[in-house]
XYZ file of N, CA and C in Angstrom:
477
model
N -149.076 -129.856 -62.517
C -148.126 -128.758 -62.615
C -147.511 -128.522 -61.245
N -146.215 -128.644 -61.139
C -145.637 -128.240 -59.797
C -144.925 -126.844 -60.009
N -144.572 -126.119 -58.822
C -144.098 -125.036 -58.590
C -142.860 -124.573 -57.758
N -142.569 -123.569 -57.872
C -140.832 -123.496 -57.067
C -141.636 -123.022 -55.945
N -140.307 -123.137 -55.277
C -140.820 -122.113 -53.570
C -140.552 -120.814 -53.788
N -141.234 -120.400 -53.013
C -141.016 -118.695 -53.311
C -140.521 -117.928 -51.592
N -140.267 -116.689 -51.583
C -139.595 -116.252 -50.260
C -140.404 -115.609 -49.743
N -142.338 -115.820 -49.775
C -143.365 -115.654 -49.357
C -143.774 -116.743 -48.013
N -143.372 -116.154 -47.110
C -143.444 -116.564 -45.966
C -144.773 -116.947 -44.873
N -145.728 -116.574 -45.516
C -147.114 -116.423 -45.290
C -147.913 -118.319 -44.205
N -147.049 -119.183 -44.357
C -147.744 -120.409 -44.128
C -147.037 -120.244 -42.521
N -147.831 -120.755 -41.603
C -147.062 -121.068 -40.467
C -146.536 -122.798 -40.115
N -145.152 -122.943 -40.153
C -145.095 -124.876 -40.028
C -145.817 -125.252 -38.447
N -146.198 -126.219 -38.489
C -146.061 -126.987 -37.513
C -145.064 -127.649 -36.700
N -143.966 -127.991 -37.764
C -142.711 -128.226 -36.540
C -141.706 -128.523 -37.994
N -140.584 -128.386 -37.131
C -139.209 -127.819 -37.909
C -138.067 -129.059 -37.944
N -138.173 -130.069 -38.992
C -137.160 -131.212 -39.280
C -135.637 -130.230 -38.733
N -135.046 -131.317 -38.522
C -132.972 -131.014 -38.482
C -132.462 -132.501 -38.369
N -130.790 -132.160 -38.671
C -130.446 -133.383 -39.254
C -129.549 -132.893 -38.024
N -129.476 -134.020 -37.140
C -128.653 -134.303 -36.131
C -126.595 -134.200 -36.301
N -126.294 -134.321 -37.123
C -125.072 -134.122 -37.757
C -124.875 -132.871 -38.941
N -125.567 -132.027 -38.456
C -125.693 -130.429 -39.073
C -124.646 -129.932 -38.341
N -123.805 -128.561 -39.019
C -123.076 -128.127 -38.437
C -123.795 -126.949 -37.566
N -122.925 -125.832 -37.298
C -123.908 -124.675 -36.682
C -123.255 -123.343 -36.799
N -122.190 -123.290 -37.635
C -121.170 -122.356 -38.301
C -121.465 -121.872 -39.724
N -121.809 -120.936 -39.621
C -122.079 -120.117 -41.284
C -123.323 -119.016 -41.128
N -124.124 -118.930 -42.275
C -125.230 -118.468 -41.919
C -126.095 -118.963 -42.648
N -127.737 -118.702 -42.011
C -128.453 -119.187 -42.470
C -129.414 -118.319 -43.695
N -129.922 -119.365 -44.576
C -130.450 -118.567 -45.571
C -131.966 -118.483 -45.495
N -132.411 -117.657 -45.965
C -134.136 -117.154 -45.897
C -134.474 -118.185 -45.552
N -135.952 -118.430 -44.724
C -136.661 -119.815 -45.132
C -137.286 -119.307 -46.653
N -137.488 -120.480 -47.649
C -138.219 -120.569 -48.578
C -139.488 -121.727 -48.427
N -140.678 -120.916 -48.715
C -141.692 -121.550 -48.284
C -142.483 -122.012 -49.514
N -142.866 -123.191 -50.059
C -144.140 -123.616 -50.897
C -145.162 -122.206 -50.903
N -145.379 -122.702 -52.431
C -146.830 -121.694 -52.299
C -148.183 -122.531 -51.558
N -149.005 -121.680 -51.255
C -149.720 -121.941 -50.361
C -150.891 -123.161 -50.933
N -151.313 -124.140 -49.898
C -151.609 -125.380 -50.135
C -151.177 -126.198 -50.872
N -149.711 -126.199 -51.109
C -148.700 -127.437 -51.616
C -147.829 -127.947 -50.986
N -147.165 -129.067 -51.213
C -146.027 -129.530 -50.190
C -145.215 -130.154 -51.016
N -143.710 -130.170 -50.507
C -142.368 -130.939 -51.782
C -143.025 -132.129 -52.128
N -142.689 -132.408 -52.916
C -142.962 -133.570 -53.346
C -141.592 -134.479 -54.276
N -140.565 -133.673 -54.165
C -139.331 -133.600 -55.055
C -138.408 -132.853 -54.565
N -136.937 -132.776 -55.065
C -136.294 -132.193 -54.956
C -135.221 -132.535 -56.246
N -134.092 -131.476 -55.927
C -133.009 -131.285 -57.254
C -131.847 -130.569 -56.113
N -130.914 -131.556 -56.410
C -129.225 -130.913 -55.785
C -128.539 -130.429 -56.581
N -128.315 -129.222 -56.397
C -126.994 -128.389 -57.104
C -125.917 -128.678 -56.389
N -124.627 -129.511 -57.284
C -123.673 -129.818 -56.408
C -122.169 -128.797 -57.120
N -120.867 -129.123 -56.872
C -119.988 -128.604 -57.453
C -119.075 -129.453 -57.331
N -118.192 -129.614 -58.193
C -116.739 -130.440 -58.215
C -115.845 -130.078 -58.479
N -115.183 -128.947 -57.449
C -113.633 -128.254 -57.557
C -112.472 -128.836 -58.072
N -112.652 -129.990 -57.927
C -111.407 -130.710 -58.807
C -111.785 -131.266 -60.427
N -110.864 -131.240 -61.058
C -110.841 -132.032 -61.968
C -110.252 -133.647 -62.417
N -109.956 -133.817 -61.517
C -109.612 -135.413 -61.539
C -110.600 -136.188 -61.016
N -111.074 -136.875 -62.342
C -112.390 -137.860 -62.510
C -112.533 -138.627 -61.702
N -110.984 -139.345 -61.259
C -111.154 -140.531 -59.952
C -111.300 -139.994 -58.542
N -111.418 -138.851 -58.014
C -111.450 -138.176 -57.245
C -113.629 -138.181 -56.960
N -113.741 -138.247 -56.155
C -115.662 -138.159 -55.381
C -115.287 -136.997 -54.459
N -115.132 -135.505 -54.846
C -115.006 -134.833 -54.186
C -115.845 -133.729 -54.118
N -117.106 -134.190 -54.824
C -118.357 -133.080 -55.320
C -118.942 -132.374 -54.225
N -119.346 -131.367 -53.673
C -120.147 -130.416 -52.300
C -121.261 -130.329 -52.846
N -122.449 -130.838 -51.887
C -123.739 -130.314 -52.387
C -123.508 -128.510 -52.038
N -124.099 -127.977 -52.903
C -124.159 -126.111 -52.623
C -125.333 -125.774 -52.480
N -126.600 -126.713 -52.951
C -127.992 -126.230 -52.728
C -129.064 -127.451 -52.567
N -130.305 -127.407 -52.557
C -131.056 -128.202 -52.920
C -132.373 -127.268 -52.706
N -133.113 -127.310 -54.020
C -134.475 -127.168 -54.359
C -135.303 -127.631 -54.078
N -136.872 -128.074 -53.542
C -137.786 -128.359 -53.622
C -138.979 -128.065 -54.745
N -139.432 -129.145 -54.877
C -140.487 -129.093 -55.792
C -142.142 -129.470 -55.498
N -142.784 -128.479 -55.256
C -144.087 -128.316 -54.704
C -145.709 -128.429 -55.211
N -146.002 -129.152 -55.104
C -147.643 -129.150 -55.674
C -148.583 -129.271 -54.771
N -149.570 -129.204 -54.895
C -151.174 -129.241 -54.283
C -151.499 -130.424 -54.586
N -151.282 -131.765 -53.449
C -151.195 -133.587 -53.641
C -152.517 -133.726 -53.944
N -153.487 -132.810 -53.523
C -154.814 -132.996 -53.447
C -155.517 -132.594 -54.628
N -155.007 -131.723 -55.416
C -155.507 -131.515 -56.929
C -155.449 -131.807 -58.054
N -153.551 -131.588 -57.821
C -153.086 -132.162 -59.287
C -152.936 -133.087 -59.130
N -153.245 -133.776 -61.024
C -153.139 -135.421 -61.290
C -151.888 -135.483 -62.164
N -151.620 -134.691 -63.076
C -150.518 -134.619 -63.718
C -149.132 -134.142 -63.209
N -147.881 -135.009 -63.251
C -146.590 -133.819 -62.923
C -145.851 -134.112 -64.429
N -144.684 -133.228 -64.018
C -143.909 -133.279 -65.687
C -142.800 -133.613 -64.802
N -142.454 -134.638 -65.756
C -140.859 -135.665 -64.794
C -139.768 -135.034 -65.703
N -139.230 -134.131 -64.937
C -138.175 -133.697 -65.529
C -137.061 -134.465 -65.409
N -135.737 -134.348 -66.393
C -134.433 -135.376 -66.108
C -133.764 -134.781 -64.894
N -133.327 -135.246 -64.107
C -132.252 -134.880 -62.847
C -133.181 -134.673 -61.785
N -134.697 -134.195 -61.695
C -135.250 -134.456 -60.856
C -135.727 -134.970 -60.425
N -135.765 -135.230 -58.804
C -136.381 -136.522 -58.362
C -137.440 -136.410 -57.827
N -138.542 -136.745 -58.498
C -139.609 -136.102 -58.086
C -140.497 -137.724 -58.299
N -141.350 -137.773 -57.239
C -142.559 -138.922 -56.807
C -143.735 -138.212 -56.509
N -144.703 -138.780 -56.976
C -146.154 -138.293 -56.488
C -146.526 -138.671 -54.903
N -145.605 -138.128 -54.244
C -145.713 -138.963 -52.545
C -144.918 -137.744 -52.111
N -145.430 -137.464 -50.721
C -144.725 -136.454 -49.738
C -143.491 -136.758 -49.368
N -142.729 -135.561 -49.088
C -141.408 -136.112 -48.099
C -141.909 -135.609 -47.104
N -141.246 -136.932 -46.030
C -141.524 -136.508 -44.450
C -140.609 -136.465 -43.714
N -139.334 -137.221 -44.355
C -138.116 -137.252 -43.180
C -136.846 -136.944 -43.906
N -136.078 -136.756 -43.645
C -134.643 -136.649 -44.428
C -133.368 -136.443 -42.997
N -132.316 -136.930 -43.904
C -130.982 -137.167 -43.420
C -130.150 -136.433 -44.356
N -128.719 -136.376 -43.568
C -128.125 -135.216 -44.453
C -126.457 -136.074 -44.499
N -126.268 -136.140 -45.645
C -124.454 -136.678 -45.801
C -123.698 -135.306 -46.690
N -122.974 -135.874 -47.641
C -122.878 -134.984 -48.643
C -124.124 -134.446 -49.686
N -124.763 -135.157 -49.726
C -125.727 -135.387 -49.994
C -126.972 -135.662 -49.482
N -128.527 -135.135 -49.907
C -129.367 -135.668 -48.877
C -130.403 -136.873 -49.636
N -131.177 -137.246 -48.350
C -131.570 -138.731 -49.000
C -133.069 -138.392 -48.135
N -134.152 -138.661 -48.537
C -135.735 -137.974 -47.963
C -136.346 -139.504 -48.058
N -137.154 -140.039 -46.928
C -138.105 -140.769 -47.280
C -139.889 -140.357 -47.002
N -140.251 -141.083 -47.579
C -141.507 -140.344 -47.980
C -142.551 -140.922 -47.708
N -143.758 -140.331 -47.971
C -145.008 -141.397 -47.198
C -145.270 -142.132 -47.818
N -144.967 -143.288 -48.748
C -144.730 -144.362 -49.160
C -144.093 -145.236 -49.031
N -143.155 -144.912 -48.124
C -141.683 -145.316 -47.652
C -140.570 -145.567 -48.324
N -140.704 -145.188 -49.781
C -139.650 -145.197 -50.661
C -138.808 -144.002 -49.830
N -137.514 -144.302 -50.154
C -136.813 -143.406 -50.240
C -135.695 -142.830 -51.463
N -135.747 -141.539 -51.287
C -135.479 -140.708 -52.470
C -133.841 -140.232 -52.028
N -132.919 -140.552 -52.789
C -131.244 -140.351 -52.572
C -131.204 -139.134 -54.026
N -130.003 -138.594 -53.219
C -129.302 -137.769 -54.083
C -127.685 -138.699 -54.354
N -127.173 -138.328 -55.368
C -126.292 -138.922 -56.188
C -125.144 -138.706 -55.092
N -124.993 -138.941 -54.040
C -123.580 -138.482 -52.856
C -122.877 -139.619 -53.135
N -122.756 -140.649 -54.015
C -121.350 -141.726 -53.845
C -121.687 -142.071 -52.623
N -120.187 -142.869 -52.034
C -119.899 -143.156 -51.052
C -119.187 -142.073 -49.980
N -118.758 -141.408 -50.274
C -118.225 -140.234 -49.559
C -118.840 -139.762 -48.574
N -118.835 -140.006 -47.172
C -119.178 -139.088 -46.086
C -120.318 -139.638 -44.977
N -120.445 -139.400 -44.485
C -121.745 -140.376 -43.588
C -122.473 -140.178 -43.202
N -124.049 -140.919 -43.342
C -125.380 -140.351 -43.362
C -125.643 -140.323 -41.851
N -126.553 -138.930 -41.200
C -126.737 -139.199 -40.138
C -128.160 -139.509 -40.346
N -128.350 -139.657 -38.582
C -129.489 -140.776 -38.158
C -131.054 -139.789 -39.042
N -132.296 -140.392 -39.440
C -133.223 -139.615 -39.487
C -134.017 -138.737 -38.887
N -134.341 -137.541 -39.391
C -134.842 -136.371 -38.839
C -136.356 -136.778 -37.997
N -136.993 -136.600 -37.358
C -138.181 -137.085 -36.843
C -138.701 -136.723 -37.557
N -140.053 -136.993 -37.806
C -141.042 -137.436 -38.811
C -142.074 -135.768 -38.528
N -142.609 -135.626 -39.913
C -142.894 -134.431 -40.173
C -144.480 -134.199 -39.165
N -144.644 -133.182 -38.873
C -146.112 -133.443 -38.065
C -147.008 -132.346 -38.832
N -147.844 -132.930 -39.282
C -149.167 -132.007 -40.601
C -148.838 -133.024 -41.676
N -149.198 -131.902 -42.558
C -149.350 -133.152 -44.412
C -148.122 -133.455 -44.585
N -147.026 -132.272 -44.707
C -145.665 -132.789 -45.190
C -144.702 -131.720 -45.190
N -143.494 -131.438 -45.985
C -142.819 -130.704 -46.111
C -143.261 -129.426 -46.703
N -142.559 -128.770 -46.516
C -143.580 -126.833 -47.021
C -142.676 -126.161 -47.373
N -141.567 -126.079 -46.716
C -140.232 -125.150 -47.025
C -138.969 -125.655 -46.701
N -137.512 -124.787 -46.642
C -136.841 -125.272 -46.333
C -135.582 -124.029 -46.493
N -134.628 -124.195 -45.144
C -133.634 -123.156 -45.093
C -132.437 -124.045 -44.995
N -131.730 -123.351 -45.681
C -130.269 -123.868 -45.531
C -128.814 -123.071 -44.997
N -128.387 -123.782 -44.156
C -126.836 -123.385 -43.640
C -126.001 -123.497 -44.786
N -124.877 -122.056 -45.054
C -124.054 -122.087 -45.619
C -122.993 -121.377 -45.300
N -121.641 -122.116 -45.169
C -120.296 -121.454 -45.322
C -119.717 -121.186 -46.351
N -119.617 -119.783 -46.149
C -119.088 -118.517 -47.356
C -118.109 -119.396 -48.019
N -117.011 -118.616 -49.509
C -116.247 -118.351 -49.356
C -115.313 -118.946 -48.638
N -113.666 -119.972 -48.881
C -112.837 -119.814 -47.925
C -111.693 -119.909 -49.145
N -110.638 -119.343 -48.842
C -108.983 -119.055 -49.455
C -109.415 -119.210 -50.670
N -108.923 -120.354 -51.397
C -108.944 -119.942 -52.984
C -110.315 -120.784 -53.402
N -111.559 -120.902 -52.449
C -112.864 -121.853 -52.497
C -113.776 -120.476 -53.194
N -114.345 -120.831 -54.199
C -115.166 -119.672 -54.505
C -116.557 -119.752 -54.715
N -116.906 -120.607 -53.949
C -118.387 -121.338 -53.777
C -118.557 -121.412 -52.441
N -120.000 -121.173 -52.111
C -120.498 -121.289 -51.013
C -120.885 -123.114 -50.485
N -120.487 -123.647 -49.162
C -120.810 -124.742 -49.387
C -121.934 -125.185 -48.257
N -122.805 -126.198 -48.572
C -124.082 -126.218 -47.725
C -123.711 -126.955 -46.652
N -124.144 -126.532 -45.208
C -123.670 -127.374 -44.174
C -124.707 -127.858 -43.236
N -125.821 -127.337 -43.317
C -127.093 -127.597 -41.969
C -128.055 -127.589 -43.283
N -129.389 -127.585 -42.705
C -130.544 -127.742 -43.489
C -131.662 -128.040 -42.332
N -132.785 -127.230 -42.713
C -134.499 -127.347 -41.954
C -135.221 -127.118 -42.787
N -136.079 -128.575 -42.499
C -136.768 -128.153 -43.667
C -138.322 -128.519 -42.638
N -139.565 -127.583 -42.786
C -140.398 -126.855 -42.143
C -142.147 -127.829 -43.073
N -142.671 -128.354 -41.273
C -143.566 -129.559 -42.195
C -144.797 -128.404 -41.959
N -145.908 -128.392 -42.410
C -147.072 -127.418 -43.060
C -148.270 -128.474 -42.285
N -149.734 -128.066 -42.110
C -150.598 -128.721 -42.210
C -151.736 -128.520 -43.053
């Protein structure tokens, strides 16, 4: 059984991933932290596509979720559709339009970003078990944009 993060702040990280090609304009949102003794193990992008012309790759990631369990207990997960979820930690991630996590298996886990936009270099490697939480940069609102769009991201490794 895995679990959402909650805005229970209670874990202290050990050190704080960033994606080198983050912006630094907007604001930042709560950290959201794993419940206590779990780490991502997954994630899910909420994206948006302001246009309607199909030939157009003009989708904004607006969020991304984590998905959290206790690696050390549970044996079962439930593989939901659209999520990408592995029985293996994330430890590193990069950020394009989309983000892409590799994990202590060394698979790596992509979000659906097309070709559109360019991945920067990887975040240094998580120090403790793994990922725990994660805050995200967002710019409001602009002219006739009525979605918030995601621009930075930290995501916070646990031991």
């Amino acid at each position: 059984d895995y679990r959402l993060l909650d805005n229970c702040q209670t874990r202290i990280p050990r050190s704080v991933l960033t994606v080198p090609n983050g912006v630094s304009w907007g604001t930042w949102d709560e950290i959201k932290m794993c419940p206590s003794e779990t780490y991502a193990i997954g994630f899910i992008l909420k994206v948006y596509r302001p246009s309607s012309n199909a030939g157009d790759d003009n989708r904004v990631l607006t969020g991304i979720r984590l998905y959290c369990t206790n690696v050390f207990k549970d044996s079962y997960l439930d593989y939901r559709q659209s999520v990408h979820i592995f029985y293996i930690l994330l430890l590193l991630v990069i950020l394009r339009i989309f983000s892409r996590f590799n994990c202590s298996r060394e698979q790596v886990l992509e979000g659906d970003g097309r070709s559109r936009g360019e991945w920067s270099g990887w975040s240094q490697k998580c120090e403790g078990i793994g990922i725990c939480g994660i805050s995200t940069l967002r710019e409001g609102p602009q002219g006739n944009r009525n979605y918030s769009v995601l621009k930075n991201v930290r995501m916070y490794c646990c031991s």
